[in-house]
């Protein structure tokens, strides 16, 4: 494997833009070419967790579904536990739910009531920050079950949608910014 340091530009070059998916007007950021490349996938995890030492995070919380990919890999690297935030109705045990606004309608995400230890230091991860509704709801869930957010990390940020506004008070890291 190459030892040339990886850059955010390398990651960006492997993210495919798919116009009008899943519906007209959406520019879907397809990360599967980046994930399929061993050097890029490992490098993305290194960049997303840079500055965080193993032992400094108790739980990495991943958001359904692409957030799981990054959160699980980061959890192994940081020797932390992995915790899923899932769409409503998917988690089997008792949950706490949080509803947030979409462009049309609402959506609801959930976490197990006992997912985090009191005061757990949490790294929250998703693939992409758009309007911030999903990540904002996940931050609320983490806090409601007793966790403290150390950082929220995204591979991609669509900065023109101002999603960071919904994450006030949380340190946010994103790698590829459009
Ligand atoms: P939002 O709640 O608006 O910040 O949307 C973030 C969630 O929707 C993330 O879990 C993304 O996976 C997904 N998402 C939103 N917009 C896009 C896009 N243009 N391309 C790929 N995924 C997207």
PDB file of C-alpha atoms and ligand atoms in Angstrom:
ATOM      1  CA  UNK A   1       0.000   0.000   0.000  1.00  0.00           C
ATOM      2  CA  UNK A   2       1.186   3.558  -0.778  1.00  0.00           C
ATOM      3  CA  UNK A   3       2.728   5.582   2.052  1.00  0.00           C
ATOM      4  CA  UNK A   4       2.033   8.952   0.393  1.00  0.00           C
ATOM      5  CA  UNK A   5       0.002  11.030   2.906  1.00  0.00           C
ATOM      6  CA  UNK A   6      -3.648  11.137   2.067  1.00  0.00           C
ATOM      7  CA  UNK A   7      -5.349  14.482   1.492  1.00  0.00           C
ATOM      8  CA  UNK A   8      -8.940  15.623   1.662  1.00  0.00           C
ATOM      9  CA  UNK A   9      -8.643  16.217  -2.091  1.00  0.00           C
ATOM     10  CA  UNK A  10      -8.002  12.484  -2.584  1.00  0.00           C
ATOM     11  CA  UNK A  11     -11.230  11.739  -0.711  1.00  0.00           C
ATOM     12  CA  UNK A  12     -13.179  14.354  -2.639  1.00  0.00           C
ATOM     13  CA  UNK A  13     -11.971  12.936  -5.957  1.00  0.00           C
ATOM     14  CA  UNK A  14     -13.493   9.559  -5.032  1.00  0.00           C
ATOM     15  CA  UNK A  15     -16.928  10.935  -4.083  1.00  0.00           C
ATOM     16  CA  UNK A  16     -19.344  10.628  -6.988  1.00  0.00           C
ATOM     17  CA  UNK A  17     -22.100  13.168  -7.546  1.00  0.00           C
ATOM     18  CA  UNK A  18     -25.318  11.555  -8.753  1.00  0.00           C
ATOM     19  CA  UNK A  19     -27.839  14.167  -9.958  1.00  0.00           C
ATOM     20  CA  UNK A  20     -31.551  13.704  -9.264  1.00  0.00           C
ATOM     21  CA  UNK A  21     -31.184  10.765  -6.847  1.00  0.00           C
ATOM     22  CA  UNK A  22     -33.319   9.682  -5.021  1.00  0.00           C
ATOM     23  CA  UNK A  23     -35.536  12.448  -6.415  1.00  0.00           C
ATOM     24  CA  UNK A  24     -35.389  15.352  -8.827  1.00  0.00           C
ATOM     25  CA  UNK A  25     -33.160  18.210  -7.678  1.00  0.00           C
ATOM     26  CA  UNK A  26     -31.034  16.247  -5.154  1.00  0.00           C
ATOM     27  CA  UNK A  27     -27.296  16.060  -5.868  1.00  0.00           C
ATOM     28  CA  UNK A  28     -26.586  12.763  -4.108  1.00  0.00           C
ATOM     29  CA  UNK A  29     -23.043  12.336  -2.802  1.00  0.00           C
ATOM     30  CA  UNK A  30     -22.198   8.689  -3.452  1.00  0.00           C
ATOM     31  CA  UNK A  31     -19.371   7.603  -1.158  1.00  0.00           C
ATOM     32  CA  UNK A  32     -19.196   3.981  -2.322  1.00  0.00           C
ATOM     33  CA  UNK A  33     -16.159   4.543  -4.629  1.00  0.00           C
ATOM     34  CA  UNK A  34     -14.260   6.035  -1.679  1.00  0.00           C
ATOM     35  CA  UNK A  35     -15.269   3.196   0.669  1.00  0.00           C
ATOM     36  CA  UNK A  36     -14.192   0.583  -1.883  1.00  0.00           C
ATOM     37  CA  UNK A  37     -10.634   1.967  -1.931  1.00  0.00           C
ATOM     38  CA  UNK A  38      -8.687   0.516   1.038  1.00  0.00           C
ATOM     39  CA  UNK A  39      -6.278   3.464   1.307  1.00  0.00           C
ATOM     40  CA  UNK A  40      -9.020   6.073   1.104  1.00  0.00           C
ATOM     41  CA  UNK A  41     -11.366   4.342   3.555  1.00  0.00           C
ATOM     42  CA  UNK A  42      -8.634   3.857   6.165  1.00  0.00           C
ATOM     43  CA  UNK A  43      -7.366   7.401   5.539  1.00  0.00           C
ATOM     44  CA  UNK A  44     -10.840   8.858   6.005  1.00  0.00           C
ATOM     45  CA  UNK A  45     -11.081   7.207   9.430  1.00  0.00           C
ATOM     46  CA  UNK A  46      -7.630   8.536  10.360  1.00  0.00           C
ATOM     47  CA  UNK A  47      -8.617  12.073   9.340  1.00  0.00           C
ATOM     48  CA  UNK A  48     -12.024  11.893  11.050  1.00  0.00           C
ATOM     49  CA  UNK A  49     -10.421  10.816  14.340  1.00  0.00           C
ATOM     50  CA  UNK A  50      -7.227  12.911  14.144  1.00  0.00           C
ATOM     51  CA  UNK A  51      -6.273  14.280  17.548  1.00  0.00           C
ATOM     52  CA  UNK A  52      -8.404  11.751  19.442  1.00  0.00           C
ATOM     53  CA  UNK A  53      -6.330   9.171  21.301  1.00  0.00           C
ATOM     54  CA  UNK A  54      -7.516   5.646  22.072  1.00  0.00           C
ATOM     55  CA  UNK A  55      -9.092   5.835  25.534  1.00  0.00           C
ATOM     56  CA  UNK A  56     -10.203   9.479  25.136  1.00  0.00           C
ATOM     57  CA  UNK A  57     -13.658   8.499  23.835  1.00  0.00           C
ATOM     58  CA  UNK A  58     -16.050   6.087  25.563  1.00  0.00           C
ATOM     59  CA  UNK A  59     -18.588   5.605  22.780  1.00  0.00           C
ATOM     60  CA  UNK A  60     -18.752   6.363  19.081  1.00  0.00           C
ATOM     61  CA  UNK A  61     -22.359   6.967  18.097  1.00  0.00           C
ATOM     62  CA  UNK A  62     -23.224   6.351  14.442  1.00  0.00           C
ATOM     63  CA  UNK A  63     -26.301   7.591  12.619  1.00  0.00           C
ATOM     64  CA  UNK A  64     -28.413   5.160  10.542  1.00  0.00           C
ATOM     65  CA  UNK A  65     -27.224   4.007   8.036  1.00  0.00           C
ATOM     66  CA  UNK A  66     -24.042   5.305   6.396  1.00  0.00           C
ATOM     67  CA  UNK A  67     -22.881   6.790   9.696  1.00  0.00           C
ATOM     68  CA  UNK A  68     -22.516   3.225  10.986  1.00  0.00           C
ATOM     69  CA  UNK A  69     -19.697   2.578   8.517  1.00  0.00           C
ATOM     70  CA  UNK A  70     -17.549   5.395   9.876  1.00  0.00           C
ATOM     71  CA  UNK A  71     -18.563   5.061  13.515  1.00  0.00           C
ATOM     72  CA  UNK A  72     -17.852   1.329  13.701  1.00  0.00           C
ATOM     73  CA  UNK A  73     -14.407   1.717  12.142  1.00  0.00           C
ATOM     74  CA  UNK A  74     -13.586   4.698  14.367  1.00  0.00           C
ATOM     75  CA  UNK A  75     -14.778   2.831  17.468  1.00  0.00           C
ATOM     76  CA  UNK A  76     -12.384  -0.041  16.785  1.00  0.00           C
ATOM     77  CA  UNK A  77      -9.531   2.392  16.176  1.00  0.00           C
ATOM     78  CA  UNK A  78     -10.246   4.409  19.355  1.00  0.00           C
ATOM     79  CA  UNK A  79     -10.955   1.311  21.468  1.00  0.00           C
ATOM     80  CA  UNK A  80     -14.403   2.716  22.170  1.00  0.00           C
ATOM     81  CA  UNK A  81     -17.837   1.142  22.087  1.00  0.00           C
ATOM     82  CA  UNK A  82     -20.167   1.551  19.115  1.00  0.00           C
ATOM     83  CA  UNK A  83     -23.722   2.812  19.629  1.00  0.00           C
ATOM     84  CA  UNK A  84     -26.363   3.125  16.867  1.00  0.00           C
ATOM     85  CA  UNK A  85     -28.898   5.912  16.475  1.00  0.00           C
ATOM     86  CA  UNK A  86     -31.556   4.325  14.275  1.00  0.00           C
ATOM     87  CA  UNK A  87     -34.685   5.283  12.418  1.00  0.00           C
ATOM     88  CA  UNK A  88     -37.850   4.842  14.497  1.00  0.00           C
ATOM     89  CA  UNK A  89     -39.044   1.256  14.976  1.00  0.00           C
ATOM     90  CA  UNK A  90     -35.739  -0.521  14.329  1.00  0.00           C
ATOM     91  CA  UNK A  91     -34.223  -0.853  17.813  1.00  0.00           C
ATOM     92  CA  UNK A  92     -35.544  -3.852  19.765  1.00  0.00           C
ATOM     93  CA  UNK A  93     -35.290  -2.648  23.397  1.00  0.00           C
ATOM     94  CA  UNK A  94     -36.713   0.445  25.173  1.00  0.00           C
ATOM     95  CA  UNK A  95     -35.867   3.628  23.318  1.00  0.00           C
ATOM     96  CA  UNK A  96     -35.906   7.386  23.570  1.00  0.00           C
ATOM     97  CA  UNK A  97     -37.053   9.109  20.376  1.00  0.00           C
ATOM     98  CA  UNK A  98     -36.456  12.505  18.838  1.00  0.00           C
ATOM     99  CA  UNK A  99     -38.491  13.959  15.968  1.00  0.00           C
ATOM    100  CA  UNK A 100     -37.085  16.587  13.614  1.00  0.00           C
ATOM    101  CA  UNK A 101     -38.304  18.556  10.597  1.00  0.00           C
ATOM    102  CA  UNK A 102     -37.633  17.593   7.003  1.00  0.00           C
ATOM    103  CA  UNK A 103     -38.316  19.770   3.959  1.00  0.00           C
ATOM    104  CA  UNK A 104     -41.754  18.136   3.798  1.00  0.00           C
ATOM    105  CA  UNK A 105     -42.887  16.458   7.022  1.00  0.00           C
ATOM    106  CA  UNK A 106     -40.891  15.031   9.901  1.00  0.00           C
ATOM    107  CA  UNK A 107     -38.670  12.088  10.734  1.00  0.00           C
ATOM    108  CA  UNK A 108     -37.878  10.327  14.011  1.00  0.00           C
ATOM    109  CA  UNK A 109     -34.672   8.735  15.269  1.00  0.00           C
ATOM    110  CA  UNK A 110     -34.159   6.610  18.374  1.00  0.00           C
ATOM    111  CA  UNK A 111     -31.517   5.331  20.780  1.00  0.00           C
ATOM    112  CA  UNK A 112     -31.655   2.598  23.416  1.00  0.00           C
ATOM    113  CA  UNK A 113     -32.335   4.032  26.888  1.00  0.00           C
ATOM    114  CA  UNK A 114     -29.241   2.286  28.289  1.00  0.00           C
ATOM    115  CA  UNK A 115     -26.947   2.913  25.310  1.00  0.00           C
ATOM    116  CA  UNK A 116     -24.465   5.144  27.170  1.00  0.00           C
ATOM    117  CA  UNK A 117     -22.909   5.172  30.629  1.00  0.00           C
ATOM    118  CA  UNK A 118     -23.613   8.357  32.641  1.00  0.00           C
ATOM    119  CA  UNK A 119     -21.208  11.064  31.493  1.00  0.00           C
ATOM    120  CA  UNK A 120     -19.924   8.979  28.558  1.00  0.00           C
ATOM    121  CA  UNK A 121     -17.581  10.913  26.268  1.00  0.00           C
ATOM    122  CA  UNK A 122     -19.097  10.627  22.811  1.00  0.00           C
ATOM    123  CA  UNK A 123     -17.859  11.031  19.255  1.00  0.00           C
ATOM    124  CA  UNK A 124     -20.935  11.313  16.991  1.00  0.00           C
ATOM    125  CA  UNK A 125     -20.508  10.435  13.298  1.00  0.00           C
ATOM    126  CA  UNK A 126     -22.444  10.516  10.066  1.00  0.00           C
ATOM    127  CA  UNK A 127     -21.444  10.495   6.422  1.00  0.00           C
ATOM    128  CA  UNK A 128     -22.901  13.863   5.519  1.00  0.00           C
ATOM    129  CA  UNK A 129     -24.132  17.078   7.150  1.00  0.00           C
ATOM    130  CA  UNK A 130     -26.890  18.709   5.089  1.00  0.00           C
ATOM    131  CA  UNK A 131     -29.574  20.737   6.942  1.00  0.00           C
ATOM    132  CA  UNK A 132     -28.391  19.336  10.287  1.00  0.00           C
ATOM    133  CA  UNK A 133     -31.788  17.991  11.300  1.00  0.00           C
ATOM    134  CA  UNK A 134     -30.618  14.407  11.648  1.00  0.00           C
ATOM    135  CA  UNK A 135     -27.395  15.168  13.498  1.00  0.00           C
ATOM    136  CA  UNK A 136     -29.149  17.742  15.710  1.00  0.00           C
ATOM    137  CA  UNK A 137     -31.698  15.121  16.746  1.00  0.00           C
ATOM    138  CA  UNK A 138     -28.895  12.607  17.420  1.00  0.00           C
ATOM    139  CA  UNK A 139     -27.113  15.156  19.657  1.00  0.00           C
ATOM    140  CA  UNK A 140     -30.355  15.556  21.635  1.00  0.00           C
ATOM    141  CA  UNK A 141     -30.643  11.776  22.047  1.00  0.00           C
ATOM    142  CA  UNK A 142     -27.038  11.457  23.240  1.00  0.00           C
ATOM    143  CA  UNK A 143     -27.655  14.144  25.841  1.00  0.00           C
ATOM    144  CA  UNK A 144     -30.967  12.641  26.953  1.00  0.00           C
ATOM    145  CA  UNK A 145     -29.323   9.299  27.704  1.00  0.00           C
ATOM    146  CA  UNK A 146     -26.552  10.988  29.685  1.00  0.00           C
ATOM    147  CA  UNK A 147     -23.711  11.360  27.201  1.00  0.00           C
ATOM    148  CA  UNK A 148     -21.513  14.394  26.554  1.00  0.00           C
ATOM    149  CA  UNK A 149     -20.549  15.253  22.989  1.00  0.00           C
ATOM    150  CA  UNK A 150     -16.796  15.581  22.480  1.00  0.00           C
ATOM    151  CA  UNK A 151     -17.032  16.041  18.739  1.00  0.00           C
ATOM    152  CA  UNK A 152     -19.359  15.550  15.784  1.00  0.00           C
ATOM    153  CA  UNK A 153     -17.567  14.321  12.650  1.00  0.00           C
ATOM    154  CA  UNK A 154     -18.755  14.115   9.041  1.00  0.00           C
ATOM    155  CA  UNK A 155     -17.011  12.993   5.901  1.00  0.00           C
ATOM    156  CA  UNK A 156     -18.974  15.586   3.877  1.00  0.00           C
ATOM    157  CA  UNK A 157     -20.594  18.935   4.708  1.00  0.00           C
ATOM    158  CA  UNK A 158     -22.968  20.785   2.385  1.00  0.00           C
ATOM    159  CA  UNK A 159     -22.079  24.119   3.964  1.00  0.00           C
ATOM    160  CA  UNK A 160     -24.634  26.137   1.943  1.00  0.00           C
ATOM    161  CA  UNK A 161     -27.399  24.387   3.942  1.00  0.00           C
ATOM    162  CA  UNK A 162     -26.045  25.790   7.253  1.00  0.00           C
ATOM    163  CA  UNK A 163     -26.386  22.514   9.147  1.00  0.00           C
ATOM    164  CA  UNK A 164     -23.891  23.698  11.777  1.00  0.00           C
ATOM    165  CA  UNK A 165     -26.576  26.067  13.062  1.00  0.00           C
ATOM    166  CA  UNK A 166     -28.348  22.994  14.486  1.00  0.00           C
ATOM    167  CA  UNK A 167     -25.179  21.799  16.238  1.00  0.00           C
ATOM    168  CA  UNK A 168     -24.431  24.891  18.304  1.00  0.00           C
ATOM    169  CA  UNK A 169     -22.232  24.115  21.289  1.00  0.00           C
ATOM    170  CA  UNK A 170     -20.725  21.025  19.632  1.00  0.00           C
ATOM    171  CA  UNK A 171     -17.255  20.973  18.085  1.00  0.00           C
ATOM    172  CA  UNK A 172     -17.880  19.971  14.450  1.00  0.00           C
ATOM    173  CA  UNK A 173     -15.366  18.462  12.048  1.00  0.00           C
ATOM    174  CA  UNK A 174     -16.048  17.850   8.372  1.00  0.00           C
ATOM    175  CA  UNK A 175     -13.525  16.806   5.764  1.00  0.00           C
ATOM    176  CA  UNK A 176     -14.939  17.459   2.292  1.00  0.00           C
ATOM    177  CA  UNK A 177     -16.871  20.728   2.221  1.00  0.00           C
ATOM    178  CA  UNK A 178     -19.090  21.801  -0.711  1.00  0.00           C
TER     179      UNK A 178
HETATM  180  P1  LIG B   1     -29.746  16.449   7.141  1.00  0.00           P
HETATM  181  O1  LIG B   1     -30.601  15.936   8.260  1.00  0.00           O
HETATM  182  O2  LIG B   1     -30.510  17.361   6.209  1.00  0.00           O
HETATM  183  O3  LIG B   1     -28.457  17.075   7.632  1.00  0.00           O
HETATM  184  O4  LIG B   1     -29.385  15.211   6.231  1.00  0.00           O
HETATM  185  C1  LIG B   1     -28.350  14.370   6.587  1.00  0.00           C
HETATM  186  C2  LIG B   1     -28.645  12.933   6.302  1.00  0.00           C
HETATM  187  O5  LIG B   1     -29.246  12.749   5.016  1.00  0.00           O
HETATM  188  C3  LIG B   1     -27.364  12.127   6.310  1.00  0.00           C
HETATM  189  O6  LIG B   1     -27.607  10.933   7.069  1.00  0.00           O
HETATM  190  C4  LIG B   1     -27.088  11.825   4.858  1.00  0.00           C
HETATM  191  O7  LIG B   1     -26.732  10.477   4.694  1.00  0.00           O
HETATM  192  C5  LIG B   1     -28.361  12.129   4.088  1.00  0.00           C
HETATM  193  N1  LIG B   1     -28.175  13.095   2.985  1.00  0.00           N
HETATM  194  C6  LIG B   1     -28.701  14.338   2.910  1.00  0.00           C
HETATM  195  N2  LIG B   1     -28.381  14.947   1.766  1.00  0.00           N
HETATM  196  C7  LIG B   1     -27.605  14.086   1.074  1.00  0.00           C
HETATM  197  C8  LIG B   1     -26.923  14.128  -0.200  1.00  0.00           C
HETATM  198  N3  LIG B   1     -26.979  15.208  -0.989  1.00  0.00           N
HETATM  199  N4  LIG B   1     -26.202  13.049  -0.577  1.00  0.00           N
HETATM  200  C9  LIG B   1     -26.129  11.952   0.235  1.00  0.00           C
HETATM  201  N5  LIG B   1     -26.748  11.849   1.428  1.00  0.00           N
HETATM  202  C10 LIG B   1     -27.480  12.893   1.855  1.00  0.00           C
END
